[in-house]
Coordinates of C-alpha atoms in Angstrom, one line a residue:
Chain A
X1 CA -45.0 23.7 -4.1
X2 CA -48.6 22.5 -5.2
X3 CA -47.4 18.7 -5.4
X4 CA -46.1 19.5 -1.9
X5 CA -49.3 20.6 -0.7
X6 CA -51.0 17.6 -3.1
X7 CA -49.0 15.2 -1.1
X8 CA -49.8 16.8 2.3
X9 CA -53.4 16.5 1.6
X10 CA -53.8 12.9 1.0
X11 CA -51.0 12.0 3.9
X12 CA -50.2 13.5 6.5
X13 CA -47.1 15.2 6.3
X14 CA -43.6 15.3 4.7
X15 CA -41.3 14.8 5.7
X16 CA -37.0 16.3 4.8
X17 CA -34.6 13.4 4.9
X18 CA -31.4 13.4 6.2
X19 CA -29.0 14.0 3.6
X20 CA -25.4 13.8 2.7
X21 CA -24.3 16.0 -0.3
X22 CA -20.5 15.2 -1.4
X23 CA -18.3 15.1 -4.5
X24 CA -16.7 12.0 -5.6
X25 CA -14.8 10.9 -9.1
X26 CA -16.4 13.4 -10.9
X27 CA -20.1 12.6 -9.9
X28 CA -21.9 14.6 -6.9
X29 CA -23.5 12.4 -4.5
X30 CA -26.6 12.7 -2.6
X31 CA -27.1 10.7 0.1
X32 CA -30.2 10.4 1.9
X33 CA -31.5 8.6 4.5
X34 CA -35.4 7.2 3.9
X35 CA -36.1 4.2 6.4
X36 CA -39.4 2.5 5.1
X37 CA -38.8 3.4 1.8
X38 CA -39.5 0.7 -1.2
X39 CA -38.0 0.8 -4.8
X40 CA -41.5 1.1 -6.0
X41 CA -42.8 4.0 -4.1
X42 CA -39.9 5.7 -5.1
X43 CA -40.4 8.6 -7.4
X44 CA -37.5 10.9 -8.5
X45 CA -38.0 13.6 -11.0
X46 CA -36.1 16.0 -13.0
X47 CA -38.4 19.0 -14.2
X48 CA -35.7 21.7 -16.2
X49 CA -33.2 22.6 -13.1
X50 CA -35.3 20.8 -10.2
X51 CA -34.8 17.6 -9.1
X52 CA -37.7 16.1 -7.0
X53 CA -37.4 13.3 -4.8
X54 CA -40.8 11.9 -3.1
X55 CA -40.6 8.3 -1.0
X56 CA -44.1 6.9 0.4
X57 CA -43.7 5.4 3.1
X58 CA -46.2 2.4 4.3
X59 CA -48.1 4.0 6.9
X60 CA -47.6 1.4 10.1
X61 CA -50.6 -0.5 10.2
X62 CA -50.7 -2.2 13.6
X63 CA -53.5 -2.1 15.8
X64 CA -52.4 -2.7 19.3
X65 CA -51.9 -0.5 22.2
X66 CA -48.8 2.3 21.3
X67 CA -47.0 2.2 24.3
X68 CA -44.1 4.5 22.6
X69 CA -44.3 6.9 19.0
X70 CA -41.3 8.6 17.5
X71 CA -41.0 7.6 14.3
X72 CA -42.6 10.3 12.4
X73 CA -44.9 9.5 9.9
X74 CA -45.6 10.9 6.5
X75 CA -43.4 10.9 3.2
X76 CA -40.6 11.9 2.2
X77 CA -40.2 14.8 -0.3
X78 CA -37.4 17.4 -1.4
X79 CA -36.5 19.3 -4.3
X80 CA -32.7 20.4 -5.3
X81 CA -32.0 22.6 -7.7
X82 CA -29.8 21.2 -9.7
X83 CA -27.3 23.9 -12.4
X84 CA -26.2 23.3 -16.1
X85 CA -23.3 21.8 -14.9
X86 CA -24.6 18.6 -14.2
X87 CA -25.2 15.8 -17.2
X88 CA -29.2 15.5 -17.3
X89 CA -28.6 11.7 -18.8
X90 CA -25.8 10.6 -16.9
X91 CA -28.3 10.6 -13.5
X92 CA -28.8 7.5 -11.6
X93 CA -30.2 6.1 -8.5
X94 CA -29.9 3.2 -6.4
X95 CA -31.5 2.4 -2.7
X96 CA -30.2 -0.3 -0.3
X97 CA -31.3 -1.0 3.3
X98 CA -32.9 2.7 3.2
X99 CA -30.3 5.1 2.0
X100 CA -30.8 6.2 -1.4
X101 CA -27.7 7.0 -3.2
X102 CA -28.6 9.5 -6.2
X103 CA -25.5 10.3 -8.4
X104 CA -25.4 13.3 -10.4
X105 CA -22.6 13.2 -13.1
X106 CA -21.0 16.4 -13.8
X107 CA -21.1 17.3 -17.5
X108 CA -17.4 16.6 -19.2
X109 CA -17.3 20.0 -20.4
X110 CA -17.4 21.5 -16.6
X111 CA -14.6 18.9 -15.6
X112 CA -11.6 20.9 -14.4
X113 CA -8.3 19.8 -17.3
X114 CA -5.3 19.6 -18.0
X115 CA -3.8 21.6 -20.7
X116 CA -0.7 20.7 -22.2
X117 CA 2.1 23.5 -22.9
X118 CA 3.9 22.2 -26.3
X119 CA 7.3 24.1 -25.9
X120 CA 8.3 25.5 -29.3
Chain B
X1 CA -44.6 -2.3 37.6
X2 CA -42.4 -1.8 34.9
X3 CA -40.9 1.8 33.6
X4 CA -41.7 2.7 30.1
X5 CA -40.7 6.5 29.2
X6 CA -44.2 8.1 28.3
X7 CA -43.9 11.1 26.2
X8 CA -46.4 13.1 26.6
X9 CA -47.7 15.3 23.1
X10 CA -49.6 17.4 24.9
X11 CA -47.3 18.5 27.5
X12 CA -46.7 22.4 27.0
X13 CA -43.0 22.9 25.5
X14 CA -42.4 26.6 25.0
X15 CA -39.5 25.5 22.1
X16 CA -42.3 23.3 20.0
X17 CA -44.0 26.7 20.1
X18 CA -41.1 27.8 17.7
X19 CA -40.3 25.0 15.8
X20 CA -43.3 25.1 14.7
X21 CA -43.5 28.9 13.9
X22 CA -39.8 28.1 12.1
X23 CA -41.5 25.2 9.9
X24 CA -44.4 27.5 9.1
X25 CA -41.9 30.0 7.9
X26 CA -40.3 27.7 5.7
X27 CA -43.1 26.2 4.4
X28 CA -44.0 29.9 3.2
X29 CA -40.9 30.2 1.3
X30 CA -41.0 26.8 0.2
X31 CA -38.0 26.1 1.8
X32 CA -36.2 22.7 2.8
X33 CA -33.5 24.0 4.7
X34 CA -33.9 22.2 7.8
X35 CA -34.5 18.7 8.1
X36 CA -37.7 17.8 9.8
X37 CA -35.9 14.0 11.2
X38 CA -32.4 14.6 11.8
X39 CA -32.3 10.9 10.8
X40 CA -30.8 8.2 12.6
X41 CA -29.8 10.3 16.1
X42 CA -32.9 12.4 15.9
X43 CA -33.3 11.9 19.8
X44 CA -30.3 12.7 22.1
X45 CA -27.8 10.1 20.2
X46 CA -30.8 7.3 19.7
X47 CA -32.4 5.8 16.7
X48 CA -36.4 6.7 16.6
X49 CA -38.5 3.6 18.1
X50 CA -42.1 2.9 18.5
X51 CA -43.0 0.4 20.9
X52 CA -46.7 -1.2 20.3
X53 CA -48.6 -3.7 22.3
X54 CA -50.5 -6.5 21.0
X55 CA -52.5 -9.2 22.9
X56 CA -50.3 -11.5 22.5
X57 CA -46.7 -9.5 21.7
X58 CA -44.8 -6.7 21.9
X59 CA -43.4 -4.8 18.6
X60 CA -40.7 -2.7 18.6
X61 CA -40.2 -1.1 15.4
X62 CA -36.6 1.2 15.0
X63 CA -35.4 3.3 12.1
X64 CA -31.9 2.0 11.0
X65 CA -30.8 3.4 7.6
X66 CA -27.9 2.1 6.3
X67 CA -27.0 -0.3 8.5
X68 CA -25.6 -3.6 7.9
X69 CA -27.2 -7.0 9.9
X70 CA -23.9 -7.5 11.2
X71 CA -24.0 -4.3 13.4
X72 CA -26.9 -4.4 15.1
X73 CA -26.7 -6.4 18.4
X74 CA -30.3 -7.4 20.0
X75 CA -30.3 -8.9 23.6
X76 CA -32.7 -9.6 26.0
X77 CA -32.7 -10.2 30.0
X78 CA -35.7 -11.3 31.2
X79 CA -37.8 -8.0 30.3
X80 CA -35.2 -5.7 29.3
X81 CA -34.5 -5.6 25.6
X82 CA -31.3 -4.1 24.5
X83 CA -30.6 -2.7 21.1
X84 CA -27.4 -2.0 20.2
X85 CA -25.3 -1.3 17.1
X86 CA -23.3 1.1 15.1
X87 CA -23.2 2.9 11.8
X88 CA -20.0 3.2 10.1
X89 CA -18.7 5.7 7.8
X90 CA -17.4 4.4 4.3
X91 CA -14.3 4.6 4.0
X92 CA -14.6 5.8 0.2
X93 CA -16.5 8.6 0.6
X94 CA -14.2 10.5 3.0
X95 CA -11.6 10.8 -0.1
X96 CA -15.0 13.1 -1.6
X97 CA -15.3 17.0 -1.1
X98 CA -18.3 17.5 1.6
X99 CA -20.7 20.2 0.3
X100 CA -23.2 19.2 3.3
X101 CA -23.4 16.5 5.6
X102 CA -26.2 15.6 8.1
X103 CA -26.6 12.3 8.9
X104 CA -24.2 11.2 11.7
X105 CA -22.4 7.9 12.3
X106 CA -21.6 6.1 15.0
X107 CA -22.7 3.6 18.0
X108 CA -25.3 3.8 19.8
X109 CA -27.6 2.0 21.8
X110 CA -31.1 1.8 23.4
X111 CA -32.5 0.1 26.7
X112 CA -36.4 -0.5 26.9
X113 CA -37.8 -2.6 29.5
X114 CA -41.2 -4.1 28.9
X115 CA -43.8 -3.8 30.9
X116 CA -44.3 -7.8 31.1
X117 CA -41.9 -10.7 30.5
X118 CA -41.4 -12.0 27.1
X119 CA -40.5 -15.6 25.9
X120 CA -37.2 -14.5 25.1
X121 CA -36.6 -17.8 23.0
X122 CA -39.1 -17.0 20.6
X123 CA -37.9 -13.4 20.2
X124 CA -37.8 -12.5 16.4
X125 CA -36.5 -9.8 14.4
X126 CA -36.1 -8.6 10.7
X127 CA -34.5 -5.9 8.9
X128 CA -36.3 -4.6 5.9
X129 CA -35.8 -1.3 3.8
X130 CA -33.8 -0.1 6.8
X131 CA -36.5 -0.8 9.1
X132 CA -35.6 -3.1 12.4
X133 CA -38.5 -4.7 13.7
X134 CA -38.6 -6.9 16.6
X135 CA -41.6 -9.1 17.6
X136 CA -41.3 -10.4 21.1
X137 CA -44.4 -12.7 22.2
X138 CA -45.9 -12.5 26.0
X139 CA -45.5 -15.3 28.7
X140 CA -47.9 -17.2 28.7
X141 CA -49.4 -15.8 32.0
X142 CA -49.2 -12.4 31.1
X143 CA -51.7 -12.9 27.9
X144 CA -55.0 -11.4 29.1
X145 CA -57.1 -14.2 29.6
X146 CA -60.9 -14.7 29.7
X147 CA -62.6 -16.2 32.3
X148 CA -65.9 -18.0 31.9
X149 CA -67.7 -18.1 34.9
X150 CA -70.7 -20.5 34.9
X151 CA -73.9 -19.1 36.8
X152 CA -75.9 -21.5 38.2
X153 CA -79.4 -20.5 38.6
X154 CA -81.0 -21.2 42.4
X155 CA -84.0 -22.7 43.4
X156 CA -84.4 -25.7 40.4

């Protein structure tokens, strides 16, 4: 909350991207959308059970006459709670052509299994 | 004169009266429930666009996340500049379990016509980061020019 409001202070706003949460070969997938968004302004963040994702975007610098605005400006910034179930060190990220793909693995232990019945 | 849709901030809308109240709320709770862009189709099935005028060009700047070069189509007819395109869904990920899903896919398309023609030969555009952005420079004659008038002083 206060690095929300820290953020809000020296920009703008923030901004809630659009994201897609889904569940793929043992891995939960986040997939959110953050046009304007650079590898290097990129920060993601795990603190215990939250998982903070803030992308600064470069403020449109052009000076002419705005004929049209609706692209919103300001940063983006969410935080997920994330539970034990997920592997803290088996987190990654990657960003292509705006759409960050953050990929939580799920901890073995929690992975649903098979048990084999040894007939006697 | 050309028509450019002018959207007006100021204009009283009694539902921004409770959006707002709603994001005040939320911001109390510290809640992200709601997301402030609905992303690519935040406007009635369009991608977001600002439109800025420069002496010499136009910019059009778009929001495209996600979207490959191949599928995004940019015409022009004399002042009318086209953008169209489409945003497919992986294949892979459909075989997932959805917990939440808020970006949409699809085509979609938008139709802006400029205020003055455009050298539509020397139209440029680049996609960076998921940001479209198209530079398309004024006809010569409709660059604002600056006249020198000489004044001749009488009676010398």
């Amino acid at each position: 909350m206060a690095e929300k409001k820290q953020i809000q202070a020296k920009s703008k706003r923030t901004l809630r991207a659009c994201c897609d949460v889904y569940e793929d070969d043992g891995n939960i997938i986040l997939r959110l959308e953050m046009p304007g968004v650079t590898k290097d302004k990129l920060d993601i963040k795990i603190d215990g059970n939250e998982l903070t994702i803030h992308g600064a975007r470069q403020e449109i610098t052009e000076t002419g006459n705005i004929l049209m605005k609706e692209i919103y400006e300001g940063d983006f910034y969410q935080k997920y709670v994330i539970d034990d179930t997920i592997d803290r060190s088996k987190i990654n990220a990657s960003l292509e052509k705006g759409l960050l793909t953050v990929t939580l693995g799920i901890k073995e232990s929690e992975k649903p299994r098979k048990i084999n019945v040894v007939a006697k | 004169m050309a028509i450019i849709r002018w959207k007006k901030n100021d204009m009283y809308d009694p539902w921004s009266e409770l959006s707002r109240l709603q994001t005040e709320i939320n911001d109390l709770f510290d809640i992200d429930r709601f997301p402030t862009t609905s992303g690519l189709f935040d406007r009635p099935v369009s991608p977001a666009i600002d439109v800025i005028e420069n002496p010499d060009n136009y910019k059009v700047i778009s929001e495209l996340p996600g979207i490959e070069l191949k599928d995004i189509d940019v015409s022009i007819t004399s002042n009318v500049l086209t953008i169209k395109g489409e945003k497919k869904e992986d294949k892979e990920e459909k075989k997932g379990k959805y917990y939440r899903k808020e970006s949409l896919s699809g085509g979609f398309q938008r139709t802006l016509s400029l205020p003055t023609s455009v050298e539509s030969e020397k139209v440029q555009a680049e996609l960076k980061n998921g940001i479209l952005t198209i530079t398309l420079p004024k006809k010569e004659e409709a660059k604002p020019k600056q006249i020198t008038v000489n004044i001749m002083e009488e009676g010398r």
